[in-house]
PDB file of C-alpha atoms in Angstrom:
ATOM      1  CA  SER A   4      99.540  78.435  76.806  1.00  0.00           C
ATOM      2  CA  GLU A   5     103.393  77.896  77.041  1.00  0.00           C
ATOM      3  CA  GLY A   6     106.614  79.267  78.523  1.00  0.00           C
ATOM      4  CA  GLU A   7     109.810  78.928  77.661  1.00  0.00           C
ATOM      5  CA  MET A   8     112.468  78.038  80.315  1.00  0.00           C
ATOM      6  CA  LEU A   9     115.962  79.042  80.094  1.00  0.00           C
ATOM      7  CA  ALA A  10     118.532  76.936  82.283  1.00  0.00           C
ATOM      8  CA  GLY A  11     120.315  79.082  84.795  1.00  0.00           C
ATOM      9  CA  ILE A  12     118.337  82.344  83.664  1.00  0.00           C
ATOM     10  CA  GLY A  13     114.508  82.031  84.238  1.00  0.00           C
ATOM     11  CA  VAL A  14     111.435  82.150  82.409  1.00  0.00           C
ATOM     12  CA  LYS A  15     111.927  84.224  78.863  1.00  0.00           C
ATOM     13  CA  GLY A  16     110.886  87.732  79.198  1.00  0.00           C
ATOM     14  CA  ASP A  17     110.119  87.530  82.925  1.00  0.00           C
ATOM     15  CA  ARG A  18     111.078  90.479  85.100  1.00  0.00           C
ATOM     16  CA  TYR A  19     113.821  88.409  86.674  1.00  0.00           C
ATOM     17  CA  ALA A  20     115.549  86.661  83.618  1.00  0.00           C
ATOM     18  CA  THR A  21     115.958  90.194  82.435  1.00  0.00           C
ATOM     19  CA  ALA A  22     117.061  91.416  85.827  1.00  0.00           C
ATOM     20  CA  GLN A  23     114.126  94.043  86.094  1.00  0.00           C
ATOM     21  CA  GLY A  24     112.459  92.364  89.316  1.00  0.00           C
ATOM     22  CA  TYR A  25     111.964  93.907  92.745  1.00  0.00           C
ATOM     23  CA  TYR A  26     114.417  91.773  94.071  1.00  0.00           C
ATOM     24  CA  SER A  27     117.068  91.481  91.259  1.00  0.00           C
ATOM     25  CA  GLY A  28     119.548  93.234  93.413  1.00  0.00           C
ATOM     26  CA  LYS A  29     119.487  90.063  95.497  1.00  0.00           C
ATOM     27  CA  PRO A  30     119.931  87.274  93.108  1.00  0.00           C
ATOM     28  CA  HIS A  31     119.174  83.582  93.979  1.00  0.00           C
ATOM     29  CA  ALA A  32     119.851  80.727  92.029  1.00  0.00           C
ATOM     30  CA  ASP A  33     116.509  79.246  93.325  1.00  0.00           C
ATOM     31  CA  ARG A  34     114.535  82.196  92.041  1.00  0.00           C
ATOM     32  CA  GLN A  35     114.672  81.362  88.339  1.00  0.00           C
ATOM     33  CA  VAL A  36     111.177  80.061  88.412  1.00  0.00           C
ATOM     34  CA  THR A  37     108.356  80.184  91.073  1.00  0.00           C
ATOM     35  CA  LEU A  38     105.311  77.675  91.537  1.00  0.00           C
ATOM     36  CA  ILE A  39     102.258  78.460  93.573  1.00  0.00           C
ATOM     37  CA  GLU A  40      99.362  76.208  94.289  1.00  0.00           C
ATOM     38  CA  GLU A  41      95.917  76.948  92.973  1.00  0.00           C
ATOM     39  CA  GLU A  42      94.683  75.388  96.294  1.00  0.00           C
ATOM     40  CA  THR A  43      96.472  78.448  97.997  1.00  0.00           C
ATOM     41  CA  LEU A  44      94.342  80.909  96.018  1.00  0.00           C
ATOM     42  CA  GLU A  45      91.207  78.991  96.871  1.00  0.00           C
ATOM     43  CA  ALA A  46      92.150  78.735 100.863  1.00  0.00           C
ATOM     44  CA  LEU A  47      92.857  82.628 100.660  1.00  0.00           C
ATOM     45  CA  VAL A  48      89.161  82.964  99.602  1.00  0.00           C
ATOM     46  CA  ARG A  49      87.648  80.193 101.638  1.00  0.00           C
ATOM     47  CA  ASP A  50      89.738  81.104 104.868  1.00  0.00           C
ATOM     48  CA  HIS A  51      90.323  84.953 104.734  1.00  0.00           C
ATOM     49  CA  GLY A  52      87.970  86.325 102.258  1.00  0.00           C
ATOM     50  CA  ILE A  53      90.691  87.603 100.059  1.00  0.00           C
ATOM     51  CA  SER A  54      90.512  87.031  96.153  1.00  0.00           C
ATOM     52  CA  VAL A  55      93.751  86.875  94.478  1.00  0.00           C
ATOM     53  CA  LEU A  56      93.965  86.019  90.776  1.00  0.00           C
ATOM     54  CA  PRO A  57      96.953  83.855  89.601  1.00  0.00           C
ATOM     55  CA  GLU A  58      98.535  86.538  87.511  1.00  0.00           C
ATOM     56  CA  GLU A  59      98.307  88.841  90.771  1.00  0.00           C
ATOM     57  CA  THR A  60     100.555  86.542  92.811  1.00  0.00           C
ATOM     58  CA  ARG A  61     103.979  87.386  90.745  1.00  0.00           C
ATOM     59  CA  ARG A  62     104.596  83.609  90.665  1.00  0.00           C
ATOM     60  CA  ASN A  63     105.394  82.200  87.212  1.00  0.00           C
ATOM     61  CA  LEU A  64     103.578  78.716  87.392  1.00  0.00           C
ATOM     62  CA  LEU A  65      99.948  77.886  88.893  1.00  0.00           C
ATOM     63  CA  THR A  66      99.944  74.150  90.100  1.00  0.00           C
ATOM     64  CA  ARG A  67      97.117  71.880  91.063  1.00  0.00           C
ATOM     65  CA  GLY A  68      97.091  68.649  93.012  1.00  0.00           C
ATOM     66  CA  VAL A  69     100.740  68.811  93.990  1.00  0.00           C
ATOM     67  CA  PRO A  70     101.754  69.506  97.494  1.00  0.00           C
ATOM     68  CA  LEU A  71     104.871  71.968  96.649  1.00  0.00           C
ATOM     69  CA  ASN A  72     106.312  71.704  99.961  1.00  0.00           C
ATOM     70  CA  HIS A  73     107.049  67.976  99.241  1.00  0.00           C
ATOM     71  CA  LEU A  74     109.558  69.235  96.345  1.00  0.00           C
ATOM     72  CA  VAL A  75     111.933  71.144  98.093  1.00  0.00           C
ATOM     73  CA  GLY A  76     115.423  69.781  97.482  1.00  0.00           C
ATOM     74  CA  ARG A  77     113.878  67.243  94.966  1.00  0.00           C
ATOM     75  CA  ARG A  78     114.308  67.191  91.174  1.00  0.00           C
ATOM     76  CA  PHE A  79     111.285  66.958  88.956  1.00  0.00           C
ATOM     77  CA  ARG A  80     110.425  67.407  85.473  1.00  0.00           C
ATOM     78  CA  ILE A  81     107.415  69.656  84.020  1.00  0.00           C
ATOM     79  CA  GLY A  82     107.078  68.933  80.340  1.00  0.00           C
ATOM     80  CA  ASN A  83     110.622  68.724  78.905  1.00  0.00           C
ATOM     81  CA  VAL A  84     112.125  70.695  81.637  1.00  0.00           C
ATOM     82  CA  GLU A  85     114.085  69.573  84.836  1.00  0.00           C
ATOM     83  CA  LEU A  86     113.781  71.563  87.942  1.00  0.00           C
ATOM     84  CA  ILE A  87     115.027  71.261  91.214  1.00  0.00           C
ATOM     85  CA  GLY A  88     112.906  72.793  94.183  1.00  0.00           C
ATOM     86  CA  GLY A  89     115.011  75.239  96.217  1.00  0.00           C
ATOM     87  CA  ARG A  90     113.536  76.676  98.864  1.00  0.00           C
ATOM     88  CA  LEU A  91     109.776  77.715  99.938  1.00  0.00           C
ATOM     89  CA  ASN A  92     109.064  81.416  98.505  1.00  0.00           C
ATOM     90  CA  VAL A  93     108.701  83.746 101.768  1.00  0.00           C
ATOM     91  CA  PRO A  94     105.823  86.003 101.413  1.00  0.00           C
ATOM     92  CA  CYS A  95     106.644  89.755 101.101  1.00  0.00           C
ATOM     93  CA  LYS A  96     105.326  93.052 102.289  1.00  0.00           C
ATOM     94  CA  TYR A  97     105.762  94.242  98.854  1.00  0.00           C
ATOM     95  CA  LEU A  98     103.412  91.909  97.552  1.00  0.00           C
ATOM     96  CA  GLU A  99     101.174  92.894 100.169  1.00  0.00           C
ATOM     97  CA  ARG A 100     101.469  96.475  99.219  1.00  0.00           C
ATOM     98  CA  LEU A 101     101.063  96.046  95.491  1.00  0.00           C
ATOM     99  CA  LEU A 102      97.625  94.087  95.951  1.00  0.00           C
ATOM    100  CA  ASP A 103      96.630  96.496  98.839  1.00  0.00           C
ATOM    101  CA  ARG A 104      95.103  93.075 100.408  1.00  0.00           C
ATOM    102  CA  LYS A 105      96.361  91.645 103.601  1.00  0.00           C
ATOM    103  CA  VAL A 106      98.031  88.711 102.278  1.00  0.00           C
ATOM    104  CA  PHE A 107     101.207  88.219 103.775  1.00  0.00           C
ATOM    105  CA  ASP A 108     100.434  86.337 107.138  1.00  0.00           C
ATOM    106  CA  PRO A 109      98.014  83.849 105.152  1.00  0.00           C
ATOM    107  CA  LEU A 110     100.718  83.214 102.886  1.00  0.00           C
ATOM    108  CA  ILE A 111     103.304  82.142 105.291  1.00  0.00           C
ATOM    109  CA  ASN A 112     104.463  78.585 104.249  1.00  0.00           C
ATOM    110  CA  ARG A 113     102.243  78.724 101.236  1.00  0.00           C
ATOM    111  CA  SER A 114     103.642  81.475  98.966  1.00  0.00           C
ATOM    112  CA  GLY A 115     105.193  79.077  96.514  1.00  0.00           C
ATOM    113  CA  LEU A 116     108.177  77.122  95.794  1.00  0.00           C
ATOM    114  CA  ASN A 117     111.522  78.825  94.288  1.00  0.00           C
ATOM    115  CA  CYS A 118     113.269  76.659  91.716  1.00  0.00           C
ATOM    116  CA  ARG A 119     116.209  76.196  89.709  1.00  0.00           C
ATOM    117  CA  ILE A 120     115.904  75.268  85.882  1.00  0.00           C
ATOM    118  CA  LEU A 121     118.278  72.642  85.082  1.00  0.00           C
ATOM    119  CA  ASN A 122     117.601  72.349  81.279  1.00  0.00           C
ATOM    120  CA  SER A 123     116.188  74.789  78.840  1.00  0.00           C
ATOM    121  CA  GLY A 124     112.796  73.954  77.309  1.00  0.00           C
ATOM    122  CA  THR A 125     109.086  74.529  77.191  1.00  0.00           C
ATOM    123  CA  ILE A 126     106.451  74.182  79.633  1.00  0.00           C
ATOM    124  CA  ARG A 127     102.791  73.812  78.675  1.00  0.00           C
ATOM    125  CA  VAL A 128      99.252  74.311  80.494  1.00  0.00           C
ATOM    126  CA  GLY A 129      98.490  70.971  81.731  1.00  0.00           C
ATOM    127  CA  ASP A 130     101.975  69.384  81.777  1.00  0.00           C
ATOM    128  CA  PRO A 131     102.263  67.048  84.802  1.00  0.00           C
ATOM    129  CA  ILE A 132     104.677  67.494  87.469  1.00  0.00           C
ATOM    130  CA  VAL A 133     106.918  64.309  87.588  1.00  0.00           C
ATOM    131  CA  PRO A 134     109.070  63.815  90.539  1.00  0.00           C
ATOM    132  CA  ILE A 135     112.769  62.331  89.306  1.00  0.00           C
ATOM    133  CA  ASP A 136     114.145  61.320  92.860  1.00  0.00           C
TER     134      ASP A 136
END
């Protein structure tokens, strides 16, 4: 599986790239693509008994083995796409309502990393995350 990243816009076909997202009325440059750690989903099950599938998180990319908090303010590459880690994603009550599961509190500080896409390109499953600076 792969996804096409559009510089300055987002993931091709994503609701935010087409301005159809819940928060599209409040655009933010760092919300072009959002990553979330697979370890976060494992912790939700282990620590809170809450199961959330990756596609239910409404994040774009699932990562493994990379602490996303360390990428805030840093440039990094996934495949041939260069990104800059913007801000940590803040969990929202909207997601909690959509899922009908109490995920708001457990996701504080673990809700993902909002990023800006610096060049267009393709990201494929298994591409490593490589810090640039």
